[in-house]
């Protein structure tokens, strides 16, 4: 097979699982390295360490696009870690098919994951040929516009309530020396922003027709042309961002140097670390204030097959710990994401998290592109939109034609 490189006490089930295994170190790789992310991952480490085992942190700086090839190379090269983060979806599909990943069905069955994980599509994304290969830890939705209240006050305009108002406010922001839209230079940021625009402006049905059904006629149609017009507006408004990492772009919003950012709810962790309060210092618009639908993407942990019996036992303990109710609450409150369990108490959630919970409760959800497209198709899309945002001479029409070709060959 060719692998493409493209706090509360733990539940009794965790304690019992820990008791059945000798304490051991377990290396866990991930790409959570920003301030907010580090605070969140520390909650996972603390929970696992409480079982008597030891979380050995294997953070890889950069992003998923940087980290995933390194993780995959280690696994395929015979140097597997104890557990590794991927996004929900198809990123580990070929590793599973190559027989390199551990089957977690026994843990999932013993702890009734099919009943507690909501929505069920999260666990479906972990399931290949009827077996469960990952432990989902959160629901991360990309569909947010984060706005600096201070920036709009400085510009003398009201905080926008939707995307159109945001675009209309851009000239006032620019006149005040403020970048309207912060977009970092990593390819996944531009690609993700486009996907958010497609869901918000094109609507749920169009989004699923293009990315789910791989309908090239829909991709070439007038609804997607409107999305490319919006992407062109976003490109124009992002001129002058001049940062690379997503959290640097978020910091521009936090400090009032940018009016807004299209970014997933993980941005909340950065606002929290900076001491900013939702509804007062910043405003969040789910679905860009246009289409209040959120994706059920996010993060999951996979467990490579290991020869060491004690480390294999520790893997089962970690998988159990990740879905423990106390761990779910502690981690997701710091991460800014929503828990994968529908039975946990989030009364302390901030205004933005509550908006996400309300949308989730209404069932206004959709699978994200990581779940609908292969890693190769995602990479092609990232390359296109990285070039589109960096090259003003590429017209929306030319970009749409290239997009149609990607969808036509997508798997």
Short mmCIF file of N, CA and C in Angstrom, two decimals, residues 119-293:
data_model
loop_
_atom_site.label_atom_id
_atom_site.label_comp_id
_atom_site.label_asym_id
_atom_site.label_seq_id
_atom_site.Cartn_x
_atom_site.Cartn_y
_atom_site.Cartn_z
N UNK A 119 -22.26 14.23 17.30
CA UNK A 119 -23.10 13.39 16.46
C UNK A 119 -22.39 12.10 16.06
N UNK A 120 -23.17 11.15 15.61
CA UNK A 120 -22.62 9.83 15.30
C UNK A 120 -21.61 9.86 14.16
N UNK A 121 -21.66 10.91 13.34
CA UNK A 121 -20.73 11.01 12.22
C UNK A 121 -19.28 11.09 12.69
N UNK A 122 -19.06 11.54 13.93
CA UNK A 122 -17.69 11.60 14.47
C UNK A 122 -17.09 10.22 14.56
N UNK A 123 -17.87 9.29 15.10
CA UNK A 123 -17.37 7.93 15.24
C UNK A 123 -17.36 7.23 13.88
N UNK A 124 -18.30 7.60 13.02
CA UNK A 124 -18.31 7.04 11.66
C UNK A 124 -16.99 7.35 10.95
N UNK A 125 -16.44 8.54 11.21
CA UNK A 125 -15.18 8.93 10.57
C UNK A 125 -14.00 8.13 11.11
N UNK A 126 -14.19 7.51 12.27
CA UNK A 126 -13.14 6.66 12.86
C UNK A 126 -13.29 5.21 12.43
N UNK A 127 -14.36 4.90 11.70
CA UNK A 127 -14.72 3.51 11.42
C UNK A 127 -14.38 3.13 9.98
N UNK A 128 -13.62 2.06 9.84
CA UNK A 128 -13.28 1.51 8.53
C UNK A 128 -13.55 0.02 8.56
N UNK A 129 -14.35 -0.43 7.61
CA UNK A 129 -14.72 -1.85 7.53
C UNK A 129 -15.29 -2.36 8.85
N UNK A 130 -16.10 -1.53 9.49
CA UNK A 130 -16.79 -1.92 10.70
C UNK A 130 -15.98 -1.86 11.98
N UNK A 131 -14.70 -1.46 11.87
CA UNK A 131 -13.85 -1.39 13.07
C UNK A 131 -13.50 0.06 13.38
N UNK A 132 -13.39 0.38 14.67
CA UNK A 132 -13.13 1.74 15.12
C UNK A 132 -11.63 1.92 15.37
N UNK A 133 -11.05 2.93 14.72
CA UNK A 133 -9.60 3.11 14.78
C UNK A 133 -9.16 4.41 15.44
N UNK A 134 -10.08 5.22 15.92
CA UNK A 134 -9.63 6.45 16.58
C UNK A 134 -10.58 6.87 17.67
N UNK A 135 -10.07 7.73 18.54
CA UNK A 135 -10.86 8.28 19.64
C UNK A 135 -11.07 9.77 19.38
N UNK A 136 -12.28 10.19 19.01
CA UNK A 136 -12.52 11.61 18.79
C UNK A 136 -12.48 12.37 20.11
N UNK A 137 -11.91 13.57 20.10
CA UNK A 137 -11.81 14.31 21.37
C UNK A 137 -12.56 15.63 21.36
N UNK A 138 -12.91 16.14 20.18
CA UNK A 138 -13.64 17.41 20.17
C UNK A 138 -14.37 17.60 18.85
N UNK A 139 -15.22 18.61 18.85
CA UNK A 139 -15.87 19.07 17.62
C UNK A 139 -15.34 20.47 17.36
N UNK A 140 -14.53 20.58 16.34
CA UNK A 140 -14.00 21.88 15.97
C UNK A 140 -14.71 22.35 14.72
N UNK A 141 -15.32 23.50 14.80
CA UNK A 141 -16.01 24.05 13.64
C UNK A 141 -15.22 25.22 13.07
N UNK A 142 -15.06 25.22 11.78
CA UNK A 142 -14.31 26.25 11.06
C UNK A 142 -15.15 27.51 10.85
N UNK A 143 -16.44 27.42 10.99
CA UNK A 143 -17.36 28.42 10.42
C UNK A 143 -17.58 29.64 11.31
N UNK A 144 -16.52 30.37 11.59
CA UNK A 144 -16.63 31.52 12.47
C UNK A 144 -15.89 32.72 11.89
N UNK A 145 -16.49 33.90 12.11
CA UNK A 145 -15.83 35.17 11.84
C UNK A 145 -15.61 35.84 13.19
N UNK A 146 -14.35 36.03 13.55
CA UNK A 146 -13.96 36.64 14.83
C UNK A 146 -13.67 38.10 14.61
N UNK A 147 -14.30 38.97 15.38
CA UNK A 147 -14.23 40.41 15.16
C UNK A 147 -13.69 41.13 16.38
N UNK A 148 -12.83 42.10 16.14
CA UNK A 148 -12.29 42.95 17.20
C UNK A 148 -13.22 44.13 17.43
N UNK A 149 -13.89 44.17 18.56
CA UNK A 149 -14.79 45.28 18.85
C UNK A 149 -14.02 46.60 18.88
N UNK A 150 -12.79 46.57 19.40
CA UNK A 150 -11.98 47.79 19.49
C UNK A 150 -11.63 48.32 18.10
N UNK A 151 -11.36 47.42 17.16
CA UNK A 151 -10.99 47.86 15.81
C UNK A 151 -12.13 48.62 15.16
N UNK A 152 -13.34 48.14 15.31
CA UNK A 152 -14.48 48.81 14.67
C UNK A 152 -14.80 50.13 15.38
N UNK A 153 -14.56 50.17 16.69
CA UNK A 153 -14.75 51.44 17.41
C UNK A 153 -13.75 52.47 16.91
N UNK A 154 -12.50 52.05 16.72
CA UNK A 154 -11.47 52.95 16.20
C UNK A 154 -11.84 53.46 14.81
N UNK A 155 -12.41 52.56 14.00
CA UNK A 155 -12.79 52.92 12.62
C UNK A 155 -14.08 53.72 12.57
N UNK A 156 -14.80 53.79 13.68
CA UNK A 156 -16.03 54.58 13.73
C UNK A 156 -17.22 53.92 13.06
N UNK A 157 -17.23 52.60 13.01
CA UNK A 157 -18.36 51.87 12.42
C UNK A 157 -18.83 50.81 13.40
N UNK A 158 -20.10 50.42 13.24
CA UNK A 158 -20.66 49.39 14.11
C UNK A 158 -20.02 48.03 13.84
N UNK A 159 -19.98 47.21 14.86
CA UNK A 159 -19.50 45.84 14.68
C UNK A 159 -20.47 45.12 13.74
N UNK A 160 -19.98 44.53 12.66
CA UNK A 160 -20.86 43.87 11.69
C UNK A 160 -21.65 42.71 12.29
N UNK A 161 -22.80 42.46 11.68
CA UNK A 161 -23.63 41.33 12.10
C UNK A 161 -23.57 40.18 11.09
N UNK A 162 -22.96 40.43 9.93
CA UNK A 162 -22.85 39.38 8.91
C UNK A 162 -21.74 39.73 7.94
N UNK A 163 -21.48 38.81 7.00
CA UNK A 163 -20.38 38.97 6.06
C UNK A 163 -20.52 40.22 5.20
N UNK A 164 -21.72 40.49 4.69
CA UNK A 164 -21.90 41.66 3.82
C UNK A 164 -21.58 42.95 4.57
N UNK A 165 -22.02 43.06 5.82
CA UNK A 165 -21.72 44.25 6.61
C UNK A 165 -20.21 44.35 6.87
N UNK A 166 -19.57 43.22 7.03
CA UNK A 166 -18.12 43.19 7.26
C UNK A 166 -17.39 43.73 6.02
N UNK A 167 -17.79 43.26 4.84
CA UNK A 167 -17.17 43.73 3.59
C UNK A 167 -17.41 45.23 3.43
N UNK A 168 -18.62 45.67 3.77
CA UNK A 168 -18.95 47.09 3.63
C UNK A 168 -18.13 47.97 4.57
N UNK A 169 -17.73 47.41 5.72
CA UNK A 169 -16.97 48.17 6.71
C UNK A 169 -15.48 48.23 6.40
N UNK A 170 -15.03 47.43 5.43
CA UNK A 170 -13.60 47.34 5.14
C UNK A 170 -12.94 48.68 4.82
N UNK A 171 -13.55 49.53 3.99
CA UNK A 171 -12.90 50.82 3.69
C UNK A 171 -12.65 51.67 4.93
N UNK A 172 -13.60 51.67 5.86
CA UNK A 172 -13.41 52.46 7.09
C UNK A 172 -12.26 51.90 7.92
N UNK A 173 -12.14 50.58 7.96
CA UNK A 173 -11.04 49.96 8.68
C UNK A 173 -9.70 50.34 8.04
N UNK A 174 -9.65 50.23 6.72
CA UNK A 174 -8.41 50.55 6.00
C UNK A 174 -8.02 52.02 6.21
N UNK A 175 -9.00 52.90 6.22
CA UNK A 175 -8.73 54.33 6.43
C UNK A 175 -8.13 54.57 7.80
N UNK A 176 -8.51 53.72 8.78
CA UNK A 176 -7.99 53.84 10.13
C UNK A 176 -6.67 53.10 10.32
N UNK A 177 -6.13 52.54 9.23
CA UNK A 177 -4.86 51.82 9.30
C UNK A 177 -4.99 50.41 9.84
N UNK A 178 -6.17 49.84 9.72
CA UNK A 178 -6.45 48.50 10.25
C UNK A 178 -6.66 47.54 9.08
N UNK A 179 -6.00 46.39 9.10
CA UNK A 179 -6.22 45.35 8.10
C UNK A 179 -7.62 44.78 8.32
N UNK A 180 -8.49 44.81 7.31
CA UNK A 180 -9.86 44.31 7.54
C UNK A 180 -9.91 42.84 7.92
N UNK A 181 -9.20 41.99 7.17
CA UNK A 181 -9.29 40.54 7.38
C UNK A 181 -7.89 39.94 7.49
N UNK A 182 -7.60 39.34 8.62
CA UNK A 182 -6.29 38.71 8.81
C UNK A 182 -6.33 37.27 8.30
N UNK A 183 -5.45 36.97 7.34
CA UNK A 183 -5.30 35.61 6.81
C UNK A 183 -3.80 35.28 6.77
N UNK A 184 -3.38 34.31 7.56
CA UNK A 184 -1.97 33.93 7.60
C UNK A 184 -1.54 33.23 6.32
N UNK A 185 -0.24 33.06 6.19
CA UNK A 185 0.31 32.53 4.95
C UNK A 185 0.30 31.03 4.79
N UNK A 186 -0.10 30.27 5.82
CA UNK A 186 -0.15 28.81 5.69
C UNK A 186 -1.27 28.42 4.73
N UNK A 187 -1.02 27.51 3.78
CA UNK A 187 -2.01 27.18 2.76
C UNK A 187 -3.36 26.75 3.32
N UNK A 188 -3.38 26.02 4.43
CA UNK A 188 -4.65 25.53 4.95
C UNK A 188 -5.57 26.67 5.41
N UNK A 189 -4.98 27.82 5.74
CA UNK A 189 -5.82 28.94 6.18
C UNK A 189 -6.65 29.50 5.03
N UNK A 190 -6.01 29.71 3.88
CA UNK A 190 -6.72 30.22 2.72
C UNK A 190 -7.75 29.22 2.23
N UNK A 191 -7.38 27.94 2.20
CA UNK A 191 -8.30 26.90 1.76
C UNK A 191 -9.50 26.80 2.71
N UNK A 192 -9.22 26.84 4.01
CA UNK A 192 -10.29 26.77 5.00
C UNK A 192 -11.23 27.95 4.92
N UNK A 193 -10.68 29.14 4.69
CA UNK A 193 -11.51 30.33 4.56
C UNK A 193 -12.47 30.19 3.37
N UNK A 194 -11.95 29.65 2.26
CA UNK A 194 -12.82 29.43 1.11
C UNK A 194 -13.94 28.45 1.44
N UNK A 195 -13.60 27.36 2.11
CA UNK A 195 -14.62 26.37 2.47
C UNK A 195 -15.70 26.98 3.35
N UNK A 196 -15.29 27.86 4.27
CA UNK A 196 -16.26 28.53 5.14
C UNK A 196 -17.17 29.43 4.31
N UNK A 197 -16.58 30.16 3.38
CA UNK A 197 -17.38 31.01 2.50
C UNK A 197 -18.36 30.18 1.67
N UNK A 198 -17.91 29.01 1.22
CA UNK A 198 -18.81 28.17 0.43
C UNK A 198 -20.03 27.73 1.23
N UNK A 199 -19.81 27.30 2.46
CA UNK A 199 -20.93 26.85 3.29
C UNK A 199 -21.85 28.02 3.64
N UNK A 200 -21.26 29.18 3.95
CA UNK A 200 -22.07 30.33 4.35
C UNK A 200 -22.84 30.93 3.19
N UNK A 201 -22.17 31.13 2.08
CA UNK A 201 -22.78 31.84 0.95
C UNK A 201 -23.45 30.88 -0.03
N UNK A 202 -22.82 29.74 -0.28
CA UNK A 202 -23.42 28.76 -1.18
C UNK A 202 -24.53 27.96 -0.54
N UNK A 203 -24.46 27.81 0.79
CA UNK A 203 -25.47 27.04 1.50
C UNK A 203 -25.08 25.58 1.66
N UNK A 204 -25.76 24.93 2.59
CA UNK A 204 -25.44 23.55 2.95
C UNK A 204 -25.60 22.60 1.79
N UNK A 205 -26.70 22.73 1.03
CA UNK A 205 -26.95 21.79 -0.07
C UNK A 205 -25.87 21.88 -1.14
N UNK A 206 -25.49 23.10 -1.49
CA UNK A 206 -24.45 23.29 -2.50
C UNK A 206 -23.11 22.78 -2.00
N UNK A 207 -22.81 23.05 -0.74
CA UNK A 207 -21.56 22.58 -0.14
C UNK A 207 -21.45 21.06 -0.24
N UNK A 208 -22.52 20.37 0.13
CA UNK A 208 -22.50 18.91 0.10
C UNK A 208 -22.51 18.36 -1.33
N UNK A 209 -23.15 19.07 -2.22
CA UNK A 209 -23.18 18.62 -3.61
C UNK A 209 -21.77 18.65 -4.21
N UNK A 210 -21.04 19.71 -3.88
CA UNK A 210 -19.69 19.85 -4.43
C UNK A 210 -18.71 18.93 -3.74
N UNK A 211 -18.61 19.01 -2.41
CA UNK A 211 -17.59 18.26 -1.69
C UNK A 211 -18.01 16.83 -1.35
N UNK A 212 -19.32 16.61 -1.19
CA UNK A 212 -19.80 15.28 -0.88
C UNK A 212 -20.01 14.43 -2.12
N UNK A 213 -20.78 14.99 -3.08
CA UNK A 213 -21.10 14.25 -4.31
C UNK A 213 -20.03 14.40 -5.38
N UNK A 214 -19.10 15.34 -5.17
CA UNK A 214 -18.03 15.62 -6.16
C UNK A 214 -18.65 16.00 -7.51
N UNK A 215 -19.69 16.87 -7.44
CA UNK A 215 -20.46 17.28 -8.61
C UNK A 215 -19.73 18.43 -9.31
N UNK A 216 -19.06 18.12 -10.43
CA UNK A 216 -18.28 19.15 -11.09
C UNK A 216 -19.16 20.20 -11.77
N UNK A 217 -20.38 19.83 -12.17
CA UNK A 217 -21.30 20.81 -12.76
C UNK A 217 -21.70 21.85 -11.72
N UNK A 218 -21.94 21.40 -10.49
CA UNK A 218 -22.26 22.34 -9.41
C UNK A 218 -21.06 23.22 -9.11
N UNK A 219 -19.85 22.63 -9.15
CA UNK A 219 -18.64 23.39 -8.87
C UNK A 219 -18.42 24.48 -9.91
N UNK A 220 -18.91 24.24 -11.13
CA UNK A 220 -18.74 25.21 -12.22
C UNK A 220 -19.90 26.21 -12.29
N UNK A 221 -20.91 26.04 -11.43
CA UNK A 221 -22.14 26.81 -11.53
C UNK A 221 -22.10 28.20 -10.92
N UNK A 222 -23.22 28.92 -11.08
CA UNK A 222 -23.30 30.32 -10.62
C UNK A 222 -23.23 30.48 -9.11
N UNK A 223 -23.70 29.48 -8.35
CA UNK A 223 -23.62 29.60 -6.90
C UNK A 223 -22.17 29.61 -6.42
N UNK A 224 -21.36 28.79 -7.04
CA UNK A 224 -19.94 28.77 -6.67
C UNK A 224 -19.23 30.01 -7.20
N UNK A 225 -19.71 30.56 -8.31
CA UNK A 225 -19.14 31.82 -8.80
C UNK A 225 -19.33 32.92 -7.76
N UNK A 226 -20.47 32.92 -7.06
CA UNK A 226 -20.70 33.90 -5.99
C UNK A 226 -19.70 33.70 -4.84
N UNK A 227 -19.39 32.44 -4.59
CA UNK A 227 -18.43 32.13 -3.53
C UNK A 227 -17.05 32.65 -3.92
N UNK A 228 -16.67 32.47 -5.18
CA UNK A 228 -15.37 32.98 -5.62
C UNK A 228 -15.32 34.50 -5.61
N UNK A 229 -16.47 35.15 -5.85
CA UNK A 229 -16.52 36.61 -5.72
C UNK A 229 -16.25 37.00 -4.26
N UNK A 230 -16.84 36.27 -3.32
CA UNK A 230 -16.60 36.54 -1.90
C UNK A 230 -15.16 36.26 -1.53
N UNK A 231 -14.58 35.20 -2.11
CA UNK A 231 -13.17 34.89 -1.85
C UNK A 231 -12.28 36.00 -2.39
N UNK A 232 -12.68 36.60 -3.51
CA UNK A 232 -11.93 37.72 -4.07
C UNK A 232 -11.99 38.91 -3.11
N UNK A 233 -13.17 39.16 -2.52
CA UNK A 233 -13.29 40.21 -1.51
C UNK A 233 -12.38 39.92 -0.31
N UNK A 234 -12.37 38.65 0.11
CA UNK A 234 -11.54 38.26 1.25
C UNK A 234 -10.07 38.47 0.92
N UNK A 235 -9.67 38.12 -0.28
CA UNK A 235 -8.28 38.30 -0.71
C UNK A 235 -7.91 39.77 -0.66
N UNK A 236 -8.78 40.61 -1.18
CA UNK A 236 -8.50 42.05 -1.17
C UNK A 236 -8.39 42.59 0.25
N UNK A 237 -9.29 42.15 1.12
CA UNK A 237 -9.31 42.67 2.49
C UNK A 237 -8.15 42.15 3.33
N UNK A 238 -7.54 41.05 2.91
CA UNK A 238 -6.46 40.46 3.70
C UNK A 238 -5.10 41.02 3.33
N UNK A 239 -5.05 41.87 2.32
CA UNK A 239 -3.77 42.45 1.90
C UNK A 239 -3.14 43.21 3.07
N UNK A 240 -1.88 42.91 3.32
CA UNK A 240 -1.20 43.59 4.41
C UNK A 240 -1.15 42.80 5.70
N UNK A 241 -1.69 41.57 5.69
CA UNK A 241 -1.64 40.76 6.91
C UNK A 241 -0.19 40.49 7.33
N UNK A 242 0.59 39.96 6.40
CA UNK A 242 2.05 39.79 6.60
C UNK A 242 2.41 38.96 7.83
N UNK A 243 1.65 37.92 8.11
CA UNK A 243 2.04 36.94 9.13
C UNK A 243 1.85 35.55 8.53
N UNK A 244 2.47 34.57 9.13
CA UNK A 244 2.41 33.21 8.61
C UNK A 244 1.44 32.34 9.39
N UNK A 245 1.61 32.24 10.69
CA UNK A 245 0.85 31.30 11.50
C UNK A 245 -0.55 31.82 11.81
N UNK A 246 -1.49 30.89 11.98
CA UNK A 246 -2.87 31.27 12.24
C UNK A 246 -3.01 32.07 13.53
N UNK A 247 -2.26 31.67 14.57
CA UNK A 247 -2.40 32.36 15.86
C UNK A 247 -1.81 33.75 15.82
N UNK A 248 -0.87 33.99 14.91
CA UNK A 248 -0.37 35.35 14.70
C UNK A 248 -1.46 36.22 14.09
N UNK A 249 -2.22 35.63 13.16
CA UNK A 249 -3.35 36.36 12.57
C UNK A 249 -4.42 36.61 13.63
N UNK A 250 -4.67 35.63 14.48
CA UNK A 250 -5.63 35.82 15.56
C UNK A 250 -5.19 36.94 16.49
N UNK A 251 -3.89 37.00 16.75
CA UNK A 251 -3.36 38.05 17.63
C UNK A 251 -3.59 39.43 17.04
N UNK A 252 -3.61 39.54 15.72
CA UNK A 252 -3.91 40.83 15.09
C UNK A 252 -5.32 41.28 15.45
N UNK A 253 -6.24 40.33 15.53
CA UNK A 253 -7.61 40.66 15.93
C UNK A 253 -7.64 41.01 17.42
N UNK A 254 -6.96 40.22 18.23
CA UNK A 254 -6.91 40.45 19.67
C UNK A 254 -6.38 41.84 20.00
N UNK A 255 -5.37 42.29 19.25
CA UNK A 255 -4.74 43.58 19.52
C UNK A 255 -5.35 44.74 18.73
N UNK A 256 -6.39 44.46 17.94
CA UNK A 256 -7.05 45.51 17.19
C UNK A 256 -6.33 45.95 15.94
N UNK A 257 -5.32 45.17 15.51
CA UNK A 257 -4.59 45.50 14.28
C UNK A 257 -5.34 45.00 13.05
N UNK A 258 -6.28 44.08 13.27
CA UNK A 258 -7.13 43.57 12.19
C UNK A 258 -8.58 43.60 12.66
N UNK A 259 -9.48 43.80 11.72
CA UNK A 259 -10.89 43.84 12.07
C UNK A 259 -11.46 42.47 12.36
N UNK A 260 -11.01 41.46 11.60
CA UNK A 260 -11.58 40.13 11.79
C UNK A 260 -10.72 39.04 11.21
N UNK A 261 -11.15 37.83 11.46
CA UNK A 261 -10.46 36.64 10.95
C UNK A 261 -11.48 35.53 10.77
N UNK A 262 -11.43 34.86 9.64
CA UNK A 262 -12.18 33.62 9.45
C UNK A 262 -11.31 32.50 10.00
N UNK A 263 -11.74 31.87 11.06
CA UNK A 263 -10.93 30.83 11.67
C UNK A 263 -11.83 29.95 12.53
N UNK A 264 -11.36 28.74 12.77
CA UNK A 264 -12.12 27.81 13.58
C UNK A 264 -12.22 28.24 15.03
N UNK A 265 -13.06 27.52 15.77
CA UNK A 265 -13.32 27.92 17.16
C UNK A 265 -12.11 27.72 18.06
N UNK A 266 -11.03 27.10 17.55
CA UNK A 266 -9.81 27.01 18.34
C UNK A 266 -9.20 28.40 18.59
N UNK A 267 -9.63 29.39 17.81
CA UNK A 267 -9.15 30.76 18.05
C UNK A 267 -9.56 31.25 19.44
N UNK A 268 -10.65 30.68 19.99
CA UNK A 268 -11.10 31.11 21.30
C UNK A 268 -10.04 30.91 22.38
N UNK A 269 -9.24 29.87 22.23
CA UNK A 269 -8.20 29.63 23.21
C UNK A 269 -7.22 30.78 23.28
N UNK A 270 -6.93 31.41 22.13
CA UNK A 270 -6.01 32.54 22.11
C UNK A 270 -6.63 33.77 22.77
N UNK A 271 -7.93 33.99 22.53
CA UNK A 271 -8.62 35.10 23.19
C UNK A 271 -8.63 34.91 24.71
N UNK A 272 -8.83 33.66 25.15
CA UNK A 272 -8.86 33.39 26.58
C UNK A 272 -7.50 33.64 27.22
N UNK A 273 -6.44 33.16 26.58
CA UNK A 273 -5.10 33.37 27.12
C UNK A 273 -4.78 34.86 27.22
N UNK A 274 -5.32 35.65 26.29
CA UNK A 274 -5.09 37.10 26.28
C UNK A 274 -6.00 37.83 27.26
N UNK A 275 -6.88 37.11 27.94
CA UNK A 275 -7.78 37.73 28.92
C UNK A 275 -8.94 38.48 28.30
N UNK A 276 -9.29 38.14 27.06
CA UNK A 276 -10.39 38.81 26.37
C UNK A 276 -11.71 38.06 26.62
N UNK A 277 -12.80 38.84 26.69
CA UNK A 277 -14.10 38.26 27.00
C UNK A 277 -15.03 38.32 25.80
N UNK A 278 -15.63 37.16 25.49
CA UNK A 278 -16.59 37.08 24.38
C UNK A 278 -17.77 38.00 24.64
N UNK A 279 -18.19 38.73 23.60
CA UNK A 279 -19.32 39.64 23.73
C UNK A 279 -18.95 41.02 24.21
N UNK A 280 -17.77 41.17 24.79
CA UNK A 280 -17.31 42.48 25.24
C UNK A 280 -16.10 42.95 24.42
N UNK A 281 -15.05 42.14 24.43
CA UNK A 281 -13.84 42.50 23.70
C UNK A 281 -13.87 42.03 22.26
N UNK A 282 -14.56 40.95 22.02
CA UNK A 282 -14.65 40.42 20.67
C UNK A 282 -16.03 39.84 20.41
N UNK A 283 -16.35 39.75 19.12
CA UNK A 283 -17.65 39.23 18.68
C UNK A 283 -17.40 38.03 17.78
N UNK A 284 -18.25 37.04 17.89
CA UNK A 284 -18.13 35.86 17.03
C UNK A 284 -19.40 35.68 16.22
N UNK A 285 -19.23 35.43 14.94
CA UNK A 285 -20.37 35.21 14.04
C UNK A 285 -20.30 33.80 13.46
N UNK A 286 -21.09 32.86 14.01
CA UNK A 286 -21.10 31.52 13.42
C UNK A 286 -21.69 31.58 12.02
N UNK A 287 -21.09 30.80 11.11
CA UNK A 287 -21.58 30.82 9.73
C UNK A 287 -21.45 32.18 9.09
N UNK A 288 -20.51 33.00 9.58
CA UNK A 288 -20.27 34.36 9.09
C UNK A 288 -21.51 35.23 9.23
N UNK A 289 -22.44 34.82 10.11
CA UNK A 289 -23.67 35.56 10.29
C UNK A 289 -24.65 35.38 9.16
N UNK A 290 -24.37 34.44 8.26
CA UNK A 290 -25.19 34.22 7.07
C UNK A 290 -25.93 32.89 7.15
N UNK A 291 -25.20 31.80 7.32
CA UNK A 291 -25.77 30.47 7.40
C UNK A 291 -25.25 29.80 8.66
N UNK A 292 -26.09 29.73 9.68
CA UNK A 292 -25.63 29.21 10.97
C UNK A 292 -25.65 27.68 10.97
N UNK A 293 -24.65 27.15 10.32
CA UNK A 293 -24.40 25.71 10.29
C UNK A 293 -22.94 25.51 10.69
#
